Amino acid sequence: MIILSDLTKVYRTEEVETTAIHKLNLTVKEGEFVSIMGTSGCGKSTLLNIIGLLDAPTSGSYQFGDTEVSKHSEKQRALLRKANIGFVFQNFNLIDELSVYENIELPLIYNKVPSSERKKRVNEILERVGIAHRAKHFPLQLSGGQQQRVAVARALVTNPKLILADEPTGNLDSKNGNEVMELLAELHASGATIIMVTHSSYDAQFSSRIVMMKDGEIISEKTNTRDIDVLVE
Amino acid sequence: MLQTWIKIFFRNSKKNWLNLIVNISGLTLGFAGLLIVLLYFNDEESYNKWVPDNDQIYRVANTSKQNGIWHVSTAAQAILFKSDIPEVEETILISPFYRSRVLSSGEKKVYTEKATETEPNFFDFFPFTIIEGSIDKFAENRKHIAISKSLAKKLGGKQSVINEIVKIDGNDYVIACVYEIPGNGHYESELLIQFSKPFELHWGNFQNELFCRFTKGVTPDVVRKKMNNVIIEKNVKPQLAKNNMTLEEVREKYGIMEVLLEQLTTIRLHNKANNAGPGGKGNYQLLLVLLGLSILLIIISCVNFINLSTASASQRAKEVGVKKTLGLSKKQLIFQYVFEIVLQGFVALLLGLIMVEFVLPYFNQFMDKELTLLNPPILIKLIGVAIITSLIVGAIPALYLANFKAVEVLKGNFSRSKKGVIARNVMLGLQFLISGFFLIGVLVIYYQMSFMINKDLGFDKEQTLVLDVFNIKDEYKKYSLLKDALAKEENITDITASMFVPGDGYVNGTALQYEDKSFNAASNLVDFNYVDFAKLEVLKGRAFSENFTSDSVSNIILNETAAKRLGIYDDPIGKQVRVGWIRDEDDRTLEVVGVIKDYHFDGFDVKIDPMFLIHWKTFDFSKDWIPAIQFKVKPENISQTIATIEDFWKENIDDNYPFVYKFLDENFAKTYEKYQKQQIMFLILSTIVIIISLLGLFALATLTIQQRLKEVAIRKTLGASVKEIIFQLVKSFLKITLISVLILLPISYYLMQNWLDNFIYRIDMPIWPYIITPIVLLVLVFALVGVKAVNATKIDLIKYLKFE
């Protein structure tokens, strides 16, 4: 589904040139749940932004499905992003002025889904992530875990081919964090492709493959043998 | 500590320079506007305040059902009020308008346009500062005159002119004293000349202004009742027997004249009679409008100030958090922020003062004033206003900031409070409301002014040169001489004379009577050709003509209003009417030979009164009473034509007085000058108000959009198009604009309707201002906020998704 070859990202300011990603190669198959780990500043978030089409690589190739997207304009990337990718952020990134329901509905509106269809899909997803009773609340009235569920629901509602999660439990306590990870694991089990950046090796255990990064390069990969009991408290 | 405060203030201002500019420029304009208006207001209110015991001095105006309110009185009133009413200490009659005179001393001739005729006790009422000579000497003899310092300088240079003998109108007078006028006054005469003899008791002529001085502590209303009583006992009752009527019958049929008392200091701005006197009328309405506008200007600046300060508070939230953590009390924090705002207020005040210093000369020229900034009481008032404004404006954002909870803020959990946003939106709406009102106001005023300027006045004012005729004796004879001689000139197509010139603002009136109907009518003495000359429309009958001998003996022409009020409009020709100039014992009547269409002979803002035309020669007294001669001139070689007239005039008619001429259209334009000035003032202030509002809007839009950048990033990530994002950002501003417009329309309609009601001849309320203004507001808001919104769509997504 995703093939990155010799991908490089260089940030230039007037004084310094920083190579965030250096000639990186990575393939993610459909239905995989990949965790990217590494120390701060190793380039994992940059990589996620490029995969999420929020940013463009400096050089190298990025194949999304059958399409080479590394040379896409911002507008083309936006179109592709809107139709195929769902995001979950560490800081949730919900709009405080909109209710839970409205936050989830937003990507459907931008994808021009008719309103009756929207209603159906939002309600379904609310049930699925278990916050239907909070639909009319505003983000600030919810706990962190609940907010992140809303964010996950929002990422899922358009049925994206790929879900990107940037440290989804970083702002949560362990109980809430666990709930969110279980949710992602369930999604994976039902066939979703997920790429997650995380600091937590505990969270990484939920995924099927763990990629370790350092200084913009992949230093190791290991396939996960799910030794974690998802019901552990 | 102060040093740290100032340091933080300057560094913050550097970051938010737009806020600083909007805040300070708004307040600067507000303070400058208020200062100018206060100076102007103070000057207008200062009239006659320097007169000692001014609260005891009253002008007597007379009112009756038929004739409205006159500012002039009779000699009988002056004499009887003093003798019969103990509360009236002293009275004086003074001529109600300035006259022009030439003073000659040997070869030297000096001209003044401000001569006033008065009685010997003038200085008891208006104690001018005497520089030389004495008041007693002036009062000693009716051939003694007093002159102003400037006139004395013109006459004698550096030498004293006291006791010098000068000739005025062929008679000798002695200069008894030289004076200076201490302040703005009802009379600012250059020459005080005395009536030739004491007045006799006479009820007929309302010719002079009558001032009375009351004893201390008297209630004016008590005196007024006594004065009315004197009129009934000494004037009305004696006539009852003669006319075989009872008092009630007279009251019923003609109404009885009553007096109105106007305190000296109120005449300028609150005069009850139509005419305020030689000092002129102030425009109180304009003053109030200007004061209101300048206060609105300050309110708008304050709203901007508060809006921007609270909106940008989030940017300083961290500073508050750190300071609170370091142990600063809430009180100290509030002091710091108030200090910052007072500092800005102080800078605005200084800039405002500098601005006024630069603007004042233009304002003085525009309003014909001599205002100066060196007016300590006003400056103290302004500083007071500045301090109070700064404190109020400072307290709100300071409290807002100081109430931030340190821990929350440091953790980054600072969020916009709902109440704060609503308050800010209300204030923004208020600004749109005020700006919109100004826009509508400017447009409605523009429509009314165009209507006034373009309206058919009913007479021809083009290419007409008006030459002032001074007191030159045998005026009609000299006029005829000039007419015969200059009629031959190629560039002069017609010459005429009429007693009043449209736009001069002075119209003589006398009674007009037909059977038992009688009222005061404007009286105009004219030459045969006047109706043709002024292109007045004859509705019935005919104009005067040299071919009818009776036209200069016993005929009269009425205007429409006069004919209608006499009840003879349907069949006027041949009716016999009487005018007030015919003595009671004389049974002469005048025959109506024509009716002319009403025309605006007395300015545009005055209702067209009943008026009649009579030929100059019809009455003996009027032959020496030609105040001006009018020439129709060809547009080519006008300066040549004027030179020809001047040469002839100086050589054959008069070389004592200066040669003074004007053009009739310009002269008439003076009657709506007041409104044109209002229009210009309104336009300038409106522009300032709208600019300040827009600056405020721009700064506020910048801030709120900055705060919504994270939201923009989220929406963009979720797939929102640029169009959708711009709409999202502009939406709230457009909503506020729309709500303001809905409130604005009825309020402005009501206020502008009131303004238009001030005009006797007014337009119907135009609809366009109410359509254009909302469109302009919406377009401006859309454009300003749109620019910011477009920029917002170009942000770096990652930065705002990661961090707040």
GROMACS .gro file of C-alpha atoms in nm, chain B residues 572-738:
model
  167
  805PRO     CA    1  -5.711   8.938  -0.637
  806ILE     CA    2  -5.697   9.199  -0.911
  807GLY     CA    3  -5.851   9.532  -0.820
  808LYS     CA    4  -5.879   9.458  -0.448
  809GLN     CA    5  -5.796   9.755  -0.224
  810VAL     CA    6  -5.547   9.678   0.057
  811ARG     CA    7  -5.367   9.889   0.318
  812VAL     CA    8  -5.011   9.863   0.449
  813GLY     CA    9  -4.863   9.969   0.783
  814TRP     CA   10  -4.677  10.263   0.630
  815ILE     CA   11  -5.004  10.447   0.569
  816ARG     CA   12  -5.085  10.662   0.871
  817ASP     CA   13  -5.402  10.578   1.063
  818GLU     CA   14  -5.563  10.910   0.980
  819ASP     CA   15  -5.495  10.863   0.609
  820ASP     CA   16  -5.765  10.661   0.431
  821ARG     CA   17  -5.550  10.582   0.130
  822THR     CA   18  -5.557  10.227  -0.009
  823LEU     CA   19  -5.342  10.039  -0.262
  824GLU     CA   20  -5.482   9.842  -0.553
  825VAL     CA   21  -5.362   9.489  -0.622
  826VAL     CA   22  -5.245   9.469  -0.983
  827GLY     CA   23  -5.066   9.134  -0.976
  828VAL     CA   24  -4.982   8.822  -0.784
  829ILE     CA   25  -4.638   8.662  -0.819
  830LYS     CA   26  -4.537   8.309  -0.743
  831ASP     CA   27  -4.366   8.260  -0.404
  832TYR     CA   28  -3.989   8.280  -0.426
  833HIS     CA   29  -3.717   8.228  -0.165
  834PHE     CA   30  -3.635   8.591  -0.091
  835ASP     CA   31  -3.510   8.525   0.262
  836GLY     CA   32  -3.282   8.225   0.241
  837PHE     CA   33  -3.360   7.865   0.196
  838ASP     CA   34  -3.414   7.763   0.555
  839VAL     CA   35  -3.678   8.024   0.620
  840LYS     CA   36  -4.041   7.965   0.537
  841ILE     CA   37  -4.165   8.190   0.259
  842ASP     CA   38  -4.359   8.463   0.434
  843PRO     CA   39  -4.631   8.682   0.290
  844MET     CA   40  -4.464   8.959   0.091
  845PHE     CA   41  -4.562   9.254  -0.122
  846LEU     CA   42  -4.392   9.473  -0.381
  847ILE     CA   43  -4.448   9.848  -0.400
  848HIS     CA   44  -4.272  10.096  -0.624
  849TRP     CA   45  -4.004  10.318  -0.463
  850LYS     CA   46  -4.189  10.638  -0.532
  851THR     CA   47  -4.521  10.530  -0.378
  852PHE     CA   48  -4.419  10.662  -0.035
  853ASP     CA   49  -4.219  10.975   0.034
  854PHE     CA   50  -3.997  10.826   0.302
  855SER     CA   51  -3.868  10.550   0.079
  856LYS     CA   52  -3.708  10.763  -0.185
  857ASP     CA   53  -3.394  10.795   0.024
  858TRP     CA   54  -3.379  10.434   0.120
  859ILE     CA   55  -3.203  10.233  -0.146
  860PRO     CA   56  -2.965   9.990   0.019
  861ALA     CA   57  -2.837   9.824  -0.299
  862ILE     CA   58  -2.843   9.844  -0.677
  863GLN     CA   59  -2.848   9.528  -0.889
  864PHE     CA   60  -2.690   9.490  -1.233
  865LYS     CA   61  -2.741   9.207  -1.481
  866VAL     CA   62  -2.403   9.171  -1.647
  867LYS     CA   63  -2.281   8.972  -1.941
  868PRO     CA   64  -2.040   8.691  -1.851
  869GLU     CA   65  -1.771   8.837  -2.078
  870ASN     CA   66  -1.529   9.103  -1.946
  871ILE     CA   67  -1.675   9.110  -1.600
  872SER     CA   68  -1.377   9.284  -1.443
  873GLN     CA   69  -1.398   9.551  -1.711
  874THR     CA   70  -1.768   9.596  -1.639
  875ILE     CA   71  -1.705   9.629  -1.267
  876ALA     CA   72  -1.434   9.886  -1.332
  877THR     CA   73  -1.673  10.088  -1.547
  878ILE     CA   74  -1.936  10.089  -1.273
  879GLU     CA   75  -1.679  10.178  -1.009
  880ASP     CA   76  -1.542  10.469  -1.210
  881PHE     CA   77  -1.885  10.609  -1.269
  882TRP     CA   78  -1.985  10.557  -0.906
  883LYS     CA   79  -1.680  10.730  -0.760
  884GLU     CA   80  -1.694  11.018  -1.001
  885ASN     CA   81  -2.065  11.094  -1.001
  886ILE     CA   82  -2.229  10.939  -0.698
  887ASP     CA   83  -2.012  10.877  -0.394
  888ASP     CA   84  -1.644  10.872  -0.320
  889ASN     CA   85  -1.673  10.870   0.059
  890TYR     CA   86  -1.768  10.509   0.113
  891PRO     CA   87  -1.576  10.215  -0.021
  892PHE     CA   88  -1.701  10.053  -0.341
  893VAL     CA   89  -1.849   9.726  -0.215
  894TYR     CA   90  -2.009   9.472  -0.446
  895LYS     CA   91  -2.098   9.105  -0.446
  896PHE     CA   92  -2.259   8.851  -0.675
  897LEU     CA   93  -2.614   8.752  -0.593
  898ASP     CA   94  -2.563   8.376  -0.631
  899GLU     CA   95  -2.271   8.389  -0.385
  900ASN     CA   96  -2.467   8.610  -0.152
  901PHE     CA   97  -2.757   8.368  -0.150
  902ALA     CA   98  -2.524   8.074  -0.102
  903LYS     CA   99  -2.445   8.220   0.241
  904THR     CA  100  -2.794   8.120   0.357
  905TYR     CA  101  -2.706   7.755   0.336
  906GLU     CA  102  -2.343   7.796   0.431
  907LYS     CA  103  -2.431   7.680   0.781
  908TYR     CA  104  -2.557   7.350   0.647
  909GLN     CA  105  -2.265   7.315   0.409
  910LYS     CA  106  -2.032   7.357   0.704
  911GLN     CA  107  -2.228   7.094   0.892
  912GLN     CA  108  -2.193   6.870   0.590
  913ILE     CA  109  -1.816   6.916   0.570
  914MET     CA  110  -1.770   6.867   0.944
  915PHE     CA  111  -1.987   6.558   0.936
  916LEU     CA  112  -1.795   6.424   0.639
  917ILE     CA  113  -1.455   6.476   0.805
  918LEU     CA  114  -1.565   6.323   1.134
  919SER     CA  115  -1.738   6.035   0.958
  920THR     CA  116  -1.427   5.955   0.761
  921ILE     CA  117  -1.221   5.954   1.080
  922VAL     CA  118  -1.475   5.740   1.263
  923ILE     CA  119  -1.497   5.490   0.979
  924ILE     CA  120  -1.120   5.469   0.944
  925ILE     CA  121  -1.077   5.409   1.317
  926SER     CA  122  -1.349   5.146   1.313
  927LEU     CA  123  -1.192   4.970   1.019
  928LEU     CA  124  -0.849   4.982   1.178
  929GLY     CA  125  -1.001   4.831   1.488
  930LEU     CA  126  -1.175   4.566   1.283
  931PHE     CA  127  -0.855   4.484   1.099
  932ALA     CA  128  -0.656   4.449   1.418
  933LEU     CA  129  -0.928   4.244   1.582
  934ALA     CA  130  -0.962   4.021   1.276
  935THR     CA  131  -0.586   3.971   1.279
  936LEU     CA  132  -0.596   3.864   1.640
  937THR     CA  133  -0.899   3.639   1.632
  938ILE     CA  134  -0.781   3.469   1.318
  939GLN     CA  135  -0.442   3.419   1.476
  940GLN     CA  136  -0.617   3.246   1.763
  941ARG     CA  137  -0.808   3.025   1.523
  942LEU     CA  138  -0.506   2.909   1.324
  943LYS     CA  139  -0.507   2.572   1.499
  944GLU     CA  140  -0.869   2.528   1.400
  945VAL     CA  141  -0.780   2.623   1.044
  946ALA     CA  142  -0.504   2.361   1.046
  947ILE     CA  143  -0.741   2.093   1.174
  948ARG     CA  144  -1.006   2.176   0.918
  949LYS     CA  145  -0.748   2.180   0.642
  950THR     CA  146  -0.616   1.841   0.751
  951LEU     CA  147  -0.969   1.707   0.745
  952GLY     CA  148  -1.000   1.821   0.385
  953ALA     CA  149  -1.161   2.167   0.398
  954SER     CA  150  -1.109   2.370   0.082
  955VAL     CA  151  -0.964   2.722   0.089
  956LYS     CA  152  -1.308   2.863   0.011
  957GLU     CA  153  -1.465   2.675   0.299
  958ILE     CA  154  -1.199   2.796   0.541
  959ILE     CA  155  -1.230   3.159   0.433
  960PHE     CA  156  -1.605   3.142   0.471
  961GLN     CA  157  -1.565   2.988   0.814
  962LEU     CA  158  -1.338   3.271   0.927
  963VAL     CA  159  -1.538   3.557   0.775
  964LYS     CA  160  -1.875   3.414   0.880
  965SER     CA  161  -1.875   3.540   1.236
  966PHE     CA  162  -1.776   3.891   1.130
  967LEU     CA  163  -2.043   3.900   0.864
  968LYS     CA  164  -2.299   3.782   1.117
  969ILE     CA  165  -2.208   4.069   1.351
  970THR     CA  166  -2.228   4.313   1.061
  971LEU     CA  167  -2.571   4.189   0.959
   0.00000   0.00000   0.00000
